[in-house]
XYZ file of C-alpha atoms in Angstrom:
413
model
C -51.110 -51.078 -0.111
C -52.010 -48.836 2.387
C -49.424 -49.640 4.863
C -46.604 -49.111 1.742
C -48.016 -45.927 0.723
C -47.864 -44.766 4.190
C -44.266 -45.959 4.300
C -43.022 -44.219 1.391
C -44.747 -41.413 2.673
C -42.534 -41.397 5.814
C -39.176 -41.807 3.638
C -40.265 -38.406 1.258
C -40.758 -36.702 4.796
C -37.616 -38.240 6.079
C -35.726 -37.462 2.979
C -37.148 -33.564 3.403
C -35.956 -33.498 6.988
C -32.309 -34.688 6.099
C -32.097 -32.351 3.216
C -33.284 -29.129 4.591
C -30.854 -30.152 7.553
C -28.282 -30.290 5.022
C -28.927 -27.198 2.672
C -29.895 -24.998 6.058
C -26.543 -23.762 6.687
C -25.439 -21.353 9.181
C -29.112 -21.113 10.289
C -31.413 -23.905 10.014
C -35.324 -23.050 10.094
C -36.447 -26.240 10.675
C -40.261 -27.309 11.849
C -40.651 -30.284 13.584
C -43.469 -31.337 15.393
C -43.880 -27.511 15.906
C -40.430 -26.374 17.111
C -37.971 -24.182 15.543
C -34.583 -25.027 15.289
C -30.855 -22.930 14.944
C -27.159 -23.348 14.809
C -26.284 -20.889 17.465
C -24.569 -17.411 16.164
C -20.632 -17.463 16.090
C -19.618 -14.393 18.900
C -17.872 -11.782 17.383
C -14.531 -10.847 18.336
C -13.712 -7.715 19.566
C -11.397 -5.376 17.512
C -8.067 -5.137 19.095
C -7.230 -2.012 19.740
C -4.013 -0.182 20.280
C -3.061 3.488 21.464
C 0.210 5.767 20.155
C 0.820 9.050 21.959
C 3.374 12.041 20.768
C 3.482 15.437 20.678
C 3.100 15.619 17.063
C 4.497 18.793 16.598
C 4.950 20.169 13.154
C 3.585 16.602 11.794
C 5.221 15.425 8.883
C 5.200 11.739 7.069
C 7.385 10.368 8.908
C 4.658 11.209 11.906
C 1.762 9.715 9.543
C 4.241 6.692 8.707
C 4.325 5.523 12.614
C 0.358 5.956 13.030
C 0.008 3.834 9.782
C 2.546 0.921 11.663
C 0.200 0.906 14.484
C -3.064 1.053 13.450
C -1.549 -2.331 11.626
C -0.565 -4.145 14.667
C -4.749 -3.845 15.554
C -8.283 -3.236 14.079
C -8.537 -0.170 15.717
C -6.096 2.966 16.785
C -6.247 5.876 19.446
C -4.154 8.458 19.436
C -2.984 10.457 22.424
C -1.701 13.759 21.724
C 0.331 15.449 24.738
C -0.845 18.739 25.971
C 1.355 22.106 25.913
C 2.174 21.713 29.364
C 3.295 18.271 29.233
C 5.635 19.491 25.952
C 7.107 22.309 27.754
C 7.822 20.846 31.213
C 9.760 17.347 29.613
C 11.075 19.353 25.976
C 10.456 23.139 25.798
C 8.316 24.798 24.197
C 6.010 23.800 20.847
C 5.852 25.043 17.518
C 1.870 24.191 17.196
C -0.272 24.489 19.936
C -2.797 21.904 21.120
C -5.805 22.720 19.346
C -3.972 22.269 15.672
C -2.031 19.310 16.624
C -5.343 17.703 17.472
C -6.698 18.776 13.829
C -3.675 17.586 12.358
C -4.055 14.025 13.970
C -7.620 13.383 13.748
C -7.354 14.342 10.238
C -4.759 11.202 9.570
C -6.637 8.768 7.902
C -5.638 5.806 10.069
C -6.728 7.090 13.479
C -10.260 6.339 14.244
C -9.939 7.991 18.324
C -8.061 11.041 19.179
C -7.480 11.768 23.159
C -7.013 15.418 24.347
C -4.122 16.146 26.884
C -2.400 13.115 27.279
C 0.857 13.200 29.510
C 4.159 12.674 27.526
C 5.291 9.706 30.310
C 2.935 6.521 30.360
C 2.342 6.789 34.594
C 0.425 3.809 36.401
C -3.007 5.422 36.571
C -3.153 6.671 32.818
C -2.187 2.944 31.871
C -5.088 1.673 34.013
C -7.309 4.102 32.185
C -6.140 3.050 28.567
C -7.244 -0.729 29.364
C -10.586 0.028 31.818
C -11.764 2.996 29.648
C -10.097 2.670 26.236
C -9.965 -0.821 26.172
C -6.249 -0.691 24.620
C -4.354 -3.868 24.250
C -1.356 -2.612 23.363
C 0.621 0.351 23.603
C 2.660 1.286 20.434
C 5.816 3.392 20.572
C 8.736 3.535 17.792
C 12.421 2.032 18.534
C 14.091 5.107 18.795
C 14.159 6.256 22.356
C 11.780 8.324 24.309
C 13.434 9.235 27.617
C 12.334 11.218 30.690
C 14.106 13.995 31.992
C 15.166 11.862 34.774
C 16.737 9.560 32.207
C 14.192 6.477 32.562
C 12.100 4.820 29.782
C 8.635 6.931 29.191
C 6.976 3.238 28.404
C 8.446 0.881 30.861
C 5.378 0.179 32.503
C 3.619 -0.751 29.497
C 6.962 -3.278 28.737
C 6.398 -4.562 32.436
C 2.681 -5.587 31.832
C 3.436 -7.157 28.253
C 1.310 -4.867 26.611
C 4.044 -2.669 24.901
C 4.421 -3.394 20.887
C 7.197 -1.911 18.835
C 7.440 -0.294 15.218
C 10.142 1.204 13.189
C 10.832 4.816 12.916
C 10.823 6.342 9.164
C 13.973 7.363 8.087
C 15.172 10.495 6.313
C 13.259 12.978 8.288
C 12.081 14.547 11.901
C 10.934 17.996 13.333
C 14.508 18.977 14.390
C 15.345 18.321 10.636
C 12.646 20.308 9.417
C 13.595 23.226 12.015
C 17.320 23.778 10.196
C 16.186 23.737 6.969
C 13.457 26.456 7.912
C 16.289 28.026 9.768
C 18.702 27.323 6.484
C 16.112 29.254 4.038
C 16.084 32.358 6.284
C 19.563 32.653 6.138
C 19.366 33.112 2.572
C 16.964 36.135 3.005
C 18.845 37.648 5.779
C 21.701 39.991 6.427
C 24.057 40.351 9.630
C 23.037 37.129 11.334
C 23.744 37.002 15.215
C 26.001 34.784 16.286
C 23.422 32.665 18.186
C 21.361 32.807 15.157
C 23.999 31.193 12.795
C 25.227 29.165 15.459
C 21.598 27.278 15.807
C 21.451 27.404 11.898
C 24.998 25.023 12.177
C 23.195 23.582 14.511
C 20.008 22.269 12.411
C 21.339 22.303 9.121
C 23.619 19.458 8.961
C 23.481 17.325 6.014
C 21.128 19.699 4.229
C 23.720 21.834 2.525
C 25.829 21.110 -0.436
C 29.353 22.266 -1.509
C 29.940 24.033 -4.686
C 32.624 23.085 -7.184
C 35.142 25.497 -5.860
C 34.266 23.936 -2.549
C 32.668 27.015 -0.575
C 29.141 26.331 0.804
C 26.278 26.254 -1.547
C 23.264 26.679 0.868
C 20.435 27.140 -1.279
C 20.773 24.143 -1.937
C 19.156 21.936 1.237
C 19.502 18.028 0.663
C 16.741 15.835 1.928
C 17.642 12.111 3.804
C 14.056 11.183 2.132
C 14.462 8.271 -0.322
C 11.320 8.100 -2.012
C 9.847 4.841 -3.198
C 7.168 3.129 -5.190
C 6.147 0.812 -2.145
C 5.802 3.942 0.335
C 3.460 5.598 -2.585
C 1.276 2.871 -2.703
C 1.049 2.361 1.170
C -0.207 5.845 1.917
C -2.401 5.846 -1.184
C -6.333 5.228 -2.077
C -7.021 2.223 -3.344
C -10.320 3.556 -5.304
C -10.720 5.382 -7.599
C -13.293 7.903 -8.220
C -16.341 5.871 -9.402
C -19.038 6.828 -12.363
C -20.467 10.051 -12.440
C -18.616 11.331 -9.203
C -18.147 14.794 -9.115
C -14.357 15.650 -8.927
C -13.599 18.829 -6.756
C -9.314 20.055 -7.383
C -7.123 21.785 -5.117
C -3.948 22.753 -5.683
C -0.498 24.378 -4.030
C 2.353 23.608 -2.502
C 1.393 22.066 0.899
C 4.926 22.779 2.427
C 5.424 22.534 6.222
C 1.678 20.408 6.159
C -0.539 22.306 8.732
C -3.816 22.720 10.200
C -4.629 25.012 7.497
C -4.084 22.610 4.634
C -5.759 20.397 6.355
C -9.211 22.140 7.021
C -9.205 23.524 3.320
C -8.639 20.622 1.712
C -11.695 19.612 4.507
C -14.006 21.904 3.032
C -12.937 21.427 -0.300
C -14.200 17.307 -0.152
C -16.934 18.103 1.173
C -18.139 19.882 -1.928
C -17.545 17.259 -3.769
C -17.627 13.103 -4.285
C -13.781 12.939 -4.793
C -10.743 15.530 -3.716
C -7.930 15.498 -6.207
C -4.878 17.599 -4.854
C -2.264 18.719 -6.967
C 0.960 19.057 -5.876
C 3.145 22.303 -7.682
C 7.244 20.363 -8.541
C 10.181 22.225 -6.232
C 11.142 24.056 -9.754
C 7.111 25.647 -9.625
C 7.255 26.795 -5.990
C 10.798 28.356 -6.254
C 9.999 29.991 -9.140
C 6.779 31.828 -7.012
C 7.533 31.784 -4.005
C 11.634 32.225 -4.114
C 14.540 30.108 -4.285
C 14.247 29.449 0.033
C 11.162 27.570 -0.891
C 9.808 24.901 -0.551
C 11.241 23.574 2.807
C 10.269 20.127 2.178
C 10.872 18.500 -1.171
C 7.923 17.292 -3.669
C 7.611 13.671 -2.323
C 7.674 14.712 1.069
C 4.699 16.937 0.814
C 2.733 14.675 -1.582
C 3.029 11.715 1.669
C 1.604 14.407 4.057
C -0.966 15.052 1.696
C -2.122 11.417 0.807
C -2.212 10.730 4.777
C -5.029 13.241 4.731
C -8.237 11.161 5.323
C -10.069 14.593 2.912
C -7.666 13.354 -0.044
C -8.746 10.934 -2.420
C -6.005 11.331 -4.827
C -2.682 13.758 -5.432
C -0.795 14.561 -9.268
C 2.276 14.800 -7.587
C 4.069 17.444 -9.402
C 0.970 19.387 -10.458
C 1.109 22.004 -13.231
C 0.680 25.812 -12.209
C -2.068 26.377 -14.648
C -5.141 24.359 -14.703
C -5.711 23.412 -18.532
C -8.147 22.921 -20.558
C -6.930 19.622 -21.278
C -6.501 18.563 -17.825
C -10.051 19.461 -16.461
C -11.336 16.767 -19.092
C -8.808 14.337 -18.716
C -9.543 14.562 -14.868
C -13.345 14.661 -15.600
C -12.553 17.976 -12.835
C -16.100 19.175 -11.506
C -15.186 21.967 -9.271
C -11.955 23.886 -8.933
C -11.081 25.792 -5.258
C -8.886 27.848 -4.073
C -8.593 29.333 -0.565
C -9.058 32.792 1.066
C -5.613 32.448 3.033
C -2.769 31.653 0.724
C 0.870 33.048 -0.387
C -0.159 33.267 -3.698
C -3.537 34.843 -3.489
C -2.002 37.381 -5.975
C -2.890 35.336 -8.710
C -5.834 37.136 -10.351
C -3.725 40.178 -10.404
C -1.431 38.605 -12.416
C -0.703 37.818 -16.239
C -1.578 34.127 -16.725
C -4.056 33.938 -14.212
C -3.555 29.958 -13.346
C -7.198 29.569 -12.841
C -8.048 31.445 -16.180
C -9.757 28.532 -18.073
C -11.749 27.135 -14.812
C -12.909 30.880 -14.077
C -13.625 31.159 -18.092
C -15.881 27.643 -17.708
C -17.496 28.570 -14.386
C -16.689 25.816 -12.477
C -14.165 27.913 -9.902
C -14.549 28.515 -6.346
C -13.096 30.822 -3.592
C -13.188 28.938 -0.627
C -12.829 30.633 2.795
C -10.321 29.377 5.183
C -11.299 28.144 8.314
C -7.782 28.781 9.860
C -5.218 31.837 9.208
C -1.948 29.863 9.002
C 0.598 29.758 6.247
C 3.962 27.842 5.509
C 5.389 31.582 6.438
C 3.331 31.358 9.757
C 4.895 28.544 10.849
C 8.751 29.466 10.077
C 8.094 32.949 11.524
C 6.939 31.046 15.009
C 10.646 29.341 14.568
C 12.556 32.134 14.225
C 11.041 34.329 16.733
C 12.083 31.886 19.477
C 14.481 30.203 17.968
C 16.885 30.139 21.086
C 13.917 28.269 22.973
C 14.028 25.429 20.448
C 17.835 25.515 20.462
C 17.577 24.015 24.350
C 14.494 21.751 23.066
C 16.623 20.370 20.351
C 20.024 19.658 21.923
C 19.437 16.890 23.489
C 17.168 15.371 20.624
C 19.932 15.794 18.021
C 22.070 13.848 20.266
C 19.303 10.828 20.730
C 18.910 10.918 17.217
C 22.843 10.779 15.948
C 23.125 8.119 18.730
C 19.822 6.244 16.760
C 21.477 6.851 13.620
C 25.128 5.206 15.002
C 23.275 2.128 16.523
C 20.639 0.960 14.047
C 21.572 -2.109 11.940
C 18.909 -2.638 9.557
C 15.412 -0.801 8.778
C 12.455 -2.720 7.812
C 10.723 -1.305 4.478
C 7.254 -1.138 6.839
């Protein structure tokens, strides 16, 4: 009896032994005969990360769109932004200076690393530093080209190691684009033009000017190559919403020409808050209030620039000019801002205050901007050197028609 007993003992502890084997899992906490067992730990993988330089001047979507590409070729992106000097020596002069560029960058919500003074050509030593310091594995640049002033590639080093990837530039828009139609809306304003004035406003303005029925120039009317769609929405938007009981801070304006201004008020304005709705006045709204040369890019243009703004949580795109009753609760709106340093700052003067009903419930702010810079600051910089960026741009008009002639299909990334 005693030797079966002991025997079926032995099977139980047997049977234990195979089953906590089996249920252990991953990691098995096993004691036999005093010693603790594990499956050893799978390694993880490092993130693969990948660097994009540019000058980034006047950033735009299209800007925003690239950085988006390349921060999905890895798990990680840096960003190099080239210094002044750099800019001037290989292109002429910038519109933005370093220090906004860099807040206009790190403010993209797909860059997680933003590097300070990078050169504009991709030299031997720089590369060494990207993989040793950085730890890059790849370097990203668009397919449109990026030449030297010597005429050579600015990445074939990078192509000659194997670590160069490629994505596809966004169509419909670019800084020398966005120049003529700021140089387009000050024509309307103006009187007695200069002949090398008008001649750069030919220049820039191509395609962005439509004929009237009696076939003379209509050029209030600027046409945009954007093509809006659903997909390109929903790539540069949240996928959250805001969750229960968040409290709901709202901004609103036009956000033309996106700067380093918008971007450090909209900063301030999330961080009084769980969730930063933007609204986003229609073309008709910022016409009507700030004149028929405004606004220099079109509504879906500056609702992209917007929602690539790691403060925004969500835009209205095509916002209304009051803030309603009615909207506030169907919103569940918290907080209502505006900033110090504005074009429209005129507003309480006015008849139909916009903000009346948020002032009236006591949930409106006056925020003070970090930065002095409007829409009107950044055209003025144009047009006060305006034959300096008529060198810069020749040759990039050209690079881009010659893009324009060449390319055979576009991929909807």
């Amino acid at each position: 009896m005693g030797s079966e007993a002991g025997h079926s003992e032995n099977v139980q502890q047997s049977s234990r032994f195979v089953a906590t084997w089996l249920v252990g899992g991953v990691v098995l906490g096993l004691s036999v005969l005093g010693l603790r067992f594990a499956l050893p730990k799978k390694k993880k993988k490092r993130p693969i990360r990948v660097y994009m330089d540019g000058c980034f001047d006047m950033m735009h979507y299209g800007h925003c769109n690239a950085l988006r590409q390349a921060r999905a070729l890895g798990d990680q992106l840096v960003v190099g932004v080239v210094s002044d000097a750099e800019i001037i020596a290989n292109k002429g002069p910038p519109v933005t200076p370093l220090h906004e560029r860099m807040i206009m960058v790190g403010a993209v919500k797909w860059v997680d690393e933003v590097i300070s003074d990078a050169p504009y050509a991709i030299t031997e030593d720089f590369m060494r530093k990207l993989f040793d310091e950085y730890n890059i594995d790849y370097i990203i640049h668009g397919d449109d080209p990026c030449l030297l002033p010597d005429g050579t590639d600015a990445y074939a080093l990078a192509k000659k190691v194997g670590r160069y990837k490629q994505i596809k530039r966004t169509e419909g828009v670019s800084s020398t684009d966005i120049v003529g139609r700021m140089l387009l809306c000050v024509r309307e304003r103006s009187t007695g033009d200069s002949p090398s004035h008008a001649s750069l406003q030919r220049q820039f303005s191509h395609g962005h000017s439509q004929k009237s029925e009696d076939g003379g120039a209509r050029s209030e009317t600027r046409v945009s190559h954007f093509l809006p769609t659903s997909r390109r929405i929903v790539q540069f938007s949240n996928s959250k919403g805001a969750g229960p009981g968040a409290r709901i801070v709202y901004i609103d304006g036009a956000f033309d020409l996106f700067h380093a201004g918008h971007v450090e008020i909209l900063r301030l304005a999330r961080g009084l808050g769980d969730f930063l709705l933007v609204g986003i006045h229609t073309d008709q709204t910022v016409s009507a209030n700030r004149g028929a040369h405004r606004p220099i890019m079109n509504l879906h243009e500056r609702s992209l620039s917007v929602l690539a703004c790691r403060y925004t949580d969500e835009v209205i795109i095509g916002a209304p000019w009051e803030v309603s009753k009615d909207m506030i609760t169907t919103f569940n709106i918290s907080l209502v801002v505006h900033g110090t340093v504005a074009e429209d700052n005129d507003f309480q003067k006015e008849k139909g205050n916009p903000y009346a009903v948020p002032i009236s419930m006591d949930i409106f702010k006056i925020l003070d901007s970090p930065l002095d810079i409007t829409t009107s600051t950044i055209i003025r910089r144009i047009v006060s050197n305006h034959e300096a960026y008529q060198k810069r741009n020749e040759k990039k008009a050209a690079s881009e028609r010659r893009y324009y002639e060449g390319k055979s299909y576009v991929s909807g990334d």
